[in-house]
mmCIF file of C-alpha atoms in Angstrom:
data_model
loop_
_atom_site.group_PDB
_atom_site.id
_atom_site.type_symbol
_atom_site.label_atom_id
_atom_site.label_comp_id
_atom_site.label_asym_id
_atom_site.label_seq_id
_atom_site.Cartn_x
_atom_site.Cartn_y
_atom_site.Cartn_z
ATOM 1 C CA MET W 1 -172.364 68.899 38.853
ATOM 2 C CA THR W 2 -171.139 69.492 42.094
ATOM 3 C CA VAL W 3 -172.647 68.057 45.306
ATOM 4 C CA ILE W 4 -173.929 69.800 48.497
ATOM 5 C CA TYR W 5 -175.164 67.130 51.050
ATOM 6 C CA PRO W 6 -177.774 67.567 53.531
ATOM 7 C CA SER W 7 -177.294 68.132 57.137
ATOM 8 C CA PRO W 8 -176.947 67.014 59.485
ATOM 9 C CA ILE W 9 -177.618 63.185 58.232
ATOM 10 C CA PHE W 10 -177.344 62.068 54.787
ATOM 11 C CA GLY W 11 -177.351 58.599 52.972
ATOM 12 C CA PRO W 12 -176.719 55.855 53.552
ATOM 13 C CA ILE W 13 -174.741 55.831 50.280
ATOM 14 C CA HIS W 14 -171.976 53.197 49.245
ATOM 15 C CA SER W 15 -168.440 53.980 50.075
ATOM 16 C CA ARG W 16 -165.672 52.878 47.653
ATOM 17 C CA ARG W 17 -163.449 52.864 50.840
ATOM 18 C CA LEU W 18 -165.698 51.950 53.255
ATOM 19 C CA GLY W 19 -169.141 50.404 52.785
ATOM 20 C CA VAL W 20 -172.460 51.144 54.101
ATOM 21 C CA SER W 21 -171.975 54.455 54.928
ATOM 22 C CA LEU W 22 -174.005 56.854 57.110
ATOM 23 C CA GLY W 23 -172.922 60.391 56.640
ATOM 24 C CA ILE W 24 -172.830 62.874 59.460
ATOM 25 C CA ASN W 25 -172.459 66.632 57.843
ATOM 26 C CA LEU W 26 -171.476 69.026 60.540
ATOM 27 C CA LEU W 27 -171.587 72.200 58.155
ATOM 28 C CA PRO W 28 -174.647 74.029 56.632
ATOM 29 C CA ALA W 29 -176.822 72.082 54.125
ATOM 30 C CA ASP W 30 -177.078 75.357 51.738
ATOM 31 C CA GLY W 31 -173.258 75.638 50.994
ATOM 32 C CA LYS W 32 -169.843 74.664 51.761
ATOM 33 C CA CYS W 33 -167.498 75.985 54.542
ATOM 34 C CA CYS W 34 -163.701 74.503 54.672
ATOM 35 C CA THR W 35 -160.222 75.442 55.599
ATOM 36 C CA PHE W 36 -159.275 73.865 52.126
ATOM 37 C CA ASP W 37 -160.528 75.017 48.804
ATOM 38 C CA CYS W 38 -159.309 71.922 46.684
ATOM 39 C CA ILE W 39 -159.466 72.059 42.774
ATOM 40 C CA TYR W 40 -160.675 68.521 42.906
ATOM 41 C CA CYS W 41 -163.402 69.298 45.264
ATOM 42 C CA GLU W 42 -166.498 67.266 44.859
ATOM 43 C CA CYS W 43 -168.602 70.093 46.666
ATOM 44 C CA GLY W 44 -167.282 72.466 44.126
ATOM 45 C CA PHE W 45 -165.007 76.072 44.968
ATOM 46 C CA ASN W 46 -165.750 77.547 48.536
ATOM 47 C CA ALA W 47 -166.858 80.946 46.665
ATOM 48 C CA ASP W 48 -169.509 79.650 44.621
ATOM 49 C CA HIS W 49 -171.371 77.773 47.465
ATOM 50 C CA ARG W 50 -171.071 80.120 50.397
ATOM 51 C CA PRO W 51 -173.967 78.804 53.004
ATOM 52 C CA LYS W 52 -176.361 81.383 54.630
ATOM 53 C CA GLN W 53 -177.452 78.803 57.392
ATOM 54 C CA HIS W 54 -176.041 78.239 60.714
ATOM 55 C CA LEU W 55 -173.891 74.885 61.352
ATOM 56 C CA PRO W 56 -176.409 72.165 62.828
ATOM 57 C CA THR W 57 -176.194 72.281 66.765
ATOM 58 C CA ARG W 58 -174.603 69.558 68.941
ATOM 59 C CA GLU W 59 -178.803 68.738 69.891
ATOM 60 C CA GLU W 60 -179.558 68.600 66.536
ATOM 61 C CA VAL W 61 -177.048 66.576 65.392
ATOM 62 C CA ARG W 62 -177.887 63.983 68.025
ATOM 63 C CA THR W 63 -181.324 63.967 67.675
ATOM 64 C CA ALA W 64 -181.386 63.500 63.635
ATOM 65 C CA LEU W 65 -178.705 60.787 64.190
ATOM 66 C CA GLU W 66 -180.836 58.752 66.612
ATOM 67 C CA ALA W 67 -183.774 58.871 64.465
ATOM 68 C CA ARG W 68 -181.927 57.726 61.503
ATOM 69 C CA LEU W 69 -180.148 54.808 63.129
ATOM 70 C CA GLN W 70 -183.553 53.914 64.812
ATOM 71 C CA ASP W 71 -185.259 53.907 61.368
ATOM 72 C CA MET W 72 -182.106 51.724 60.018
ATOM 73 C CA LYS W 73 -182.369 49.246 63.123
ATOM 74 C CA GLN W 74 -186.059 48.774 61.911
ATOM 75 C CA HIS W 75 -185.663 48.852 58.219
ATOM 76 C CA GLY W 76 -182.408 48.486 57.358
ATOM 77 C CA PRO W 77 -179.806 48.788 55.808
ATOM 78 C CA THR W 78 -177.310 47.791 58.616
ATOM 79 C CA PRO W 79 -174.555 50.673 58.565
ATOM 80 C CA ASP W 80 -170.697 49.309 58.336
ATOM 81 C CA VAL W 81 -169.868 52.803 59.024
ATOM 82 C CA LEU W 82 -171.251 56.127 60.608
ATOM 83 C CA THR W 83 -168.799 58.627 58.634
ATOM 84 C CA PHE W 84 -168.080 62.485 59.502
ATOM 85 C CA ALA W 85 -167.922 64.142 55.958
ATOM 86 C CA GLY W 86 -170.093 66.550 53.825
ATOM 87 C CA ASN W 87 -169.586 70.253 53.044
ATOM 88 C CA GLY W 88 -166.271 70.632 54.170
ATOM 89 C CA GLU W 89 -164.172 70.226 57.422
ATOM 90 C CA PRO W 90 -165.876 68.743 60.314
ATOM 91 C CA THR W 91 -163.391 69.198 62.828
ATOM 92 C CA SER W 92 -164.221 72.697 62.409
ATOM 93 C CA HIS W 93 -167.543 72.653 64.162
ATOM 94 C CA PRO W 94 -167.008 74.051 67.609
ATOM 95 C CA HIS W 95 -168.584 71.076 69.055
ATOM 96 C CA PHE W 96 -167.098 68.547 67.148
ATOM 97 C CA PRO W 97 -165.511 66.769 70.525
ATOM 98 C CA GLU W 98 -169.296 66.429 72.502
ATOM 99 C CA ILE W 99 -170.534 65.586 68.911
ATOM 100 C CA ILE W 100 -168.148 62.487 68.727
ATOM 101 C CA ASP W 101 -168.889 61.201 72.219
ATOM 102 C CA ASP W 102 -172.526 61.364 71.425
ATOM 103 C CA THR W 103 -172.274 59.266 68.616
ATOM 104 C CA LEU W 104 -170.015 56.988 70.049
ATOM 105 C CA ALA W 105 -172.795 56.289 72.480
ATOM 106 C CA LEU W 106 -175.748 55.947 70.160
ATOM 107 C CA ARG W 107 -173.455 53.817 67.589
ATOM 108 C CA ASP W 108 -173.127 51.434 70.746
ATOM 109 C CA ARG W 109 -176.623 51.314 71.670
ATOM 110 C CA TYR W 110 -178.030 50.742 68.255
ATOM 111 C CA PHE W 111 -175.311 49.131 65.503
ATOM 112 C CA PRO W 112 -172.114 48.486 68.171
ATOM 113 C CA ASN W 113 -170.448 46.690 65.519
ATOM 114 C CA ALA W 114 -170.266 49.801 62.959
ATOM 115 C CA LYS W 115 -167.332 51.833 62.776
ATOM 116 C CA VAL W 116 -167.086 55.584 63.242
ATOM 117 C CA SER W 117 -165.156 57.372 60.882
ATOM 118 C CA VAL W 118 -163.932 61.033 60.270
ATOM 119 C CA LEU W 119 -162.408 62.359 56.945
ATOM 120 C CA SER W 120 -160.652 65.356 57.757
ATOM 121 C CA ASN W 121 -157.972 67.310 56.352
ATOM 122 C CA SER W 122 -155.908 67.973 59.308
ATOM 123 C CA THR W 123 -155.813 71.446 59.738
ATOM 124 C CA PHE W 124 -157.295 71.191 63.917
ATOM 125 C CA ILE W 125 -155.517 68.453 64.707
ATOM 126 C CA HIS W 126 -153.329 70.874 66.575
ATOM 127 C CA ARG W 127 -156.221 71.310 68.927
ATOM 128 C CA PRO W 128 -155.990 69.240 72.199
ATOM 129 C CA LYS W 129 -159.694 68.209 72.134
ATOM 130 C CA VAL W 130 -159.995 67.873 68.637
ATOM 131 C CA PHE W 131 -156.884 65.419 68.876
ATOM 132 C CA GLU W 132 -158.428 63.623 71.560
ATOM 133 C CA ALA W 133 -161.893 63.169 69.883
ATOM 134 C CA LEU W 134 -159.731 61.662 67.023
ATOM 135 C CA ASN W 135 -158.274 59.094 68.863
ATOM 136 C CA LYS W 136 -161.210 57.944 70.173
ATOM 137 C CA ILE W 137 -162.958 56.904 66.656
ATOM 138 C CA ASP W 138 -162.200 53.571 64.825
ATOM 139 C CA ASN W 139 -161.232 55.251 61.381
ATOM 140 C CA ASN W 140 -159.292 58.687 61.958
ATOM 141 C CA ILE W 141 -158.503 59.230 58.544
ATOM 142 C CA LEU W 142 -155.938 62.367 58.123
ATOM 143 C CA LYS W 143 -154.856 63.956 54.751
ATOM 144 C CA LEU W 144 -151.581 64.690 53.335
ATOM 145 C CA ASP W 145 -152.137 64.801 49.336
ATOM 146 C CA THR W 146 -148.159 65.771 49.207
ATOM 147 C CA VAL W 147 -145.067 67.531 51.005
ATOM 148 C CA ASP W 148 -144.433 70.256 48.610
ATOM 149 C CA GLU W 149 -145.321 73.478 50.162
ATOM 150 C CA ASP W 150 -146.096 75.139 46.769
ATOM 151 C CA TYR W 151 -148.053 72.042 45.038
ATOM 152 C CA ILE W 152 -150.348 72.207 48.102
ATOM 153 C CA ARG W 153 -151.006 75.686 48.029
ATOM 154 C CA ASP W 154 -152.214 74.799 44.185
ATOM 155 C CA LEU W 155 -154.024 71.651 44.786
ATOM 156 C CA ASP W 156 -155.841 71.924 48.733
ATOM 157 C CA ARG W 157 -155.430 75.907 48.400
ATOM 158 C CA PRO W 158 -155.596 76.223 52.435
ATOM 159 C CA THR W 159 -157.447 79.234 53.393
ATOM 160 C CA GLY W 160 -155.459 79.842 56.573
ATOM 161 C CA HIS W 161 -152.062 79.384 57.834
ATOM 162 C CA TYR W 162 -150.591 76.165 56.836
ATOM 163 C CA SER W 163 -147.354 74.504 57.612
ATOM 164 C CA ILE W 164 -146.549 70.962 56.318
ATOM 165 C CA ARG W 165 -143.791 70.463 58.721
ATOM 166 C CA GLU W 166 -146.480 71.339 61.669
ATOM 167 C CA ILE W 167 -149.084 69.013 60.139
ATOM 168 C CA ILE W 168 -146.683 65.969 59.979
ATOM 169 C CA GLU W 169 -145.240 66.607 63.821
ATOM 170 C CA ASN W 170 -149.087 66.696 64.512
ATOM 171 C CA LEU W 171 -149.477 63.676 62.563
ATOM 172 C CA LYS W 172 -146.995 61.665 64.153
ATOM 173 C CA ALA W 173 -148.346 62.625 67.706
ATOM 174 C CA PHE W 174 -150.996 59.972 67.083
ATOM 175 C CA LYS W 175 -148.224 57.156 67.499
ATOM 176 C CA GLY W 176 -149.917 55.221 64.688
ATOM 177 C CA ASN W 177 -153.970 55.419 65.464
ATOM 178 C CA CYS W 178 -154.693 57.436 61.954
ATOM 179 C CA ILE W 179 -154.931 56.302 58.485
ATOM 180 C CA ILE W 180 -153.125 58.829 56.089
ATOM 181 C CA GLN W 181 -155.174 59.568 52.822
ATOM 182 C CA THR W 182 -153.895 60.815 49.779
ATOM 183 C CA MET W 183 -155.162 61.988 46.430
ATOM 184 C CA PHE W 184 -153.319 61.291 43.303
ATOM 185 C CA LEU W 185 -153.927 62.793 39.952
ATOM 186 C CA LYS W 186 -152.897 64.408 36.828
ATOM 187 C CA GLY W 187 -153.683 67.124 34.282
ATOM 188 C CA GLY W 188 -153.628 71.102 34.784
ATOM 189 C CA TYR W 189 -154.752 73.936 36.755
ATOM 190 C CA GLU W 190 -154.781 77.161 35.592
ATOM 191 C CA GLY W 191 -151.789 76.537 33.455
ATOM 192 C CA ARG W 192 -149.595 74.681 36.393
ATOM 193 C CA ASP W 193 -148.976 70.732 35.741
ATOM 194 C CA MET W 194 -150.973 69.090 38.678
ATOM 195 C CA ASP W 195 -149.545 65.274 38.249
ATOM 196 C CA ASN W 196 -148.243 64.393 41.540
ATOM 197 C CA THR W 197 -147.842 60.782 40.444
ATOM 198 C CA THR W 198 -143.983 61.172 39.864
ATOM 199 C CA ASP W 199 -141.096 60.329 41.814
ATOM 200 C CA GLN W 200 -140.768 63.972 42.565
ATOM 201 C CA PHE W 201 -143.753 64.287 44.545
ATOM 202 C CA VAL W 202 -144.104 60.173 45.619
ATOM 203 C CA LEU W 203 -140.709 59.651 47.252
ATOM 204 C CA PRO W 204 -140.616 62.840 49.670
ATOM 205 C CA TRP W 205 -144.362 62.106 50.290
ATOM 206 C CA LEU W 206 -143.481 58.330 51.310
ATOM 207 C CA GLU W 207 -140.603 59.490 53.863
ATOM 208 C CA ALA W 208 -143.071 61.457 55.259
ATOM 209 C CA VAL W 209 -145.781 58.751 55.477
ATOM 210 C CA LYS W 210 -143.136 56.310 56.964
ATOM 211 C CA GLU W 211 -142.373 58.981 59.481
ATOM 212 C CA ILE W 212 -146.038 59.444 60.602
ATOM 213 C CA ALA W 213 -146.119 55.422 60.721
ATOM 214 C CA PRO W 214 -149.826 55.495 60.301
ATOM 215 C CA ARG W 215 -151.683 51.943 60.578
ATOM 216 C CA GLN W 216 -152.894 52.625 57.134
ATOM 217 C CA VAL W 217 -152.669 54.575 53.876
ATOM 218 C CA MET W 218 -155.558 54.937 51.575
ATOM 219 C CA ILE W 219 -154.796 56.205 48.038
ATOM 220 C CA TYR W 220 -157.317 57.231 45.653
ATOM 221 C CA THR W 221 -158.072 59.564 42.512
ATOM 222 C CA ILE W 222 -160.832 61.423 41.511
ATOM 223 C CA ASP W 223 -164.119 59.491 41.455
ATOM 224 C CA ARG W 224 -166.734 62.467 41.013
ATOM 225 C CA GLU W 225 -166.652 65.380 38.640
ATOM 226 C CA THR W 226 -164.447 68.546 39.713
ATOM 227 C CA PRO W 227 -164.735 71.971 39.433
ATOM 228 C CA ASP W 228 -161.994 72.174 37.387
ATOM 229 C CA HIS W 229 -162.505 70.268 34.481
ATOM 230 C CA ASP W 230 -158.553 70.125 33.396
ATOM 231 C CA LEU W 231 -157.582 67.535 35.765
ATOM 232 C CA LEU W 232 -157.553 63.914 35.092
ATOM 233 C CA LYS W 233 -157.857 60.662 37.305
ATOM 234 C CA ALA W 234 -154.378 58.751 37.742
ATOM 235 C CA THR W 235 -154.275 55.511 36.242
ATOM 236 C CA HIS W 236 -154.554 51.857 37.747
ATOM 237 C CA GLU W 237 -150.739 51.593 36.863
ATOM 238 C CA GLU W 238 -149.562 54.757 38.752
ATOM 239 C CA LEU W 239 -151.694 54.023 41.556
ATOM 240 C CA ASP W 240 -150.541 50.196 41.882
ATOM 241 C CA ARG W 241 -146.753 51.500 41.215
ATOM 242 C CA ILE W 242 -147.221 54.080 44.315
ATOM 243 C CA ALA W 243 -149.379 51.142 46.575
ATOM 244 C CA ALA W 244 -146.302 48.881 46.065
ATOM 245 C CA LEU W 245 -143.829 51.371 47.517
ATOM 246 C CA VAL W 246 -145.968 52.086 50.474
ATOM 247 C CA ARG W 247 -146.071 47.885 50.935
ATOM 248 C CA GLU W 248 -142.245 48.004 50.394
ATOM 249 C CA ALA W 249 -142.194 50.725 53.279
ATOM 250 C CA GLY W 250 -143.740 47.986 55.629
ATOM 251 C CA LEU W 251 -147.082 49.746 55.492
ATOM 252 C CA GLU W 252 -150.856 48.597 55.086
ATOM 253 C CA VAL W 253 -152.187 50.404 51.652
ATOM 254 C CA SER W 254 -155.546 50.425 50.373
ATOM 255 C CA VAL W 255 -156.401 51.737 46.634
ATOM 256 C CA SER W 256 -159.434 53.275 45.048
ATOM 257 C CA TYR W 257 -159.318 53.719 41.405
#
């Protein structure tokens, strides 16, 4: 059962990592639109959910967000975080930087203690305005599932140009003002072993993470149904082992089992 989120506002939902999270979906409500086509995505494969509707406009997002925040102010619950996520890559929206400015202003007006988070696959951080917008928010959560280029083509399946080295250099440019998010899993896909919990994958990834020097690392595993049914969760022991290596490197780490 894949999940396609309403647009532009959904929830609030209880997030494993972020608490009471009000979702902001900058993609159409009737399908998925992403620069990755991850085999573990809860929204399913891109080809199975092609949207026909348009992207929500900046004004639609601002109006819907303000209405929901006013309602939450009156009736609850109080959000811990306003999270850009949903049916694809939020930074791909042409007005993403302006929408971030609107969201920060509304957050400050209604729930100044709430954090603004963006869950991104890092494919647009080379764009100066996207980079600048991500530097303004509280939780700039950027994906780096592995540093093995072949494995990324099987797991994350980028739909356009993708270079691990370029991504790492762009992540380093945040000078620590980012959170690295990494999916660890096991099982297989189309005959290939997809286990990335072994030293073959973990140790080179750890070197890249040390180079990036983020303020936090989030490691997690599959939580919801995936479009490919041969994938398996990483075990608690495997995630704990990886987390211990991150801590030994002097970095803060959180684990979602």
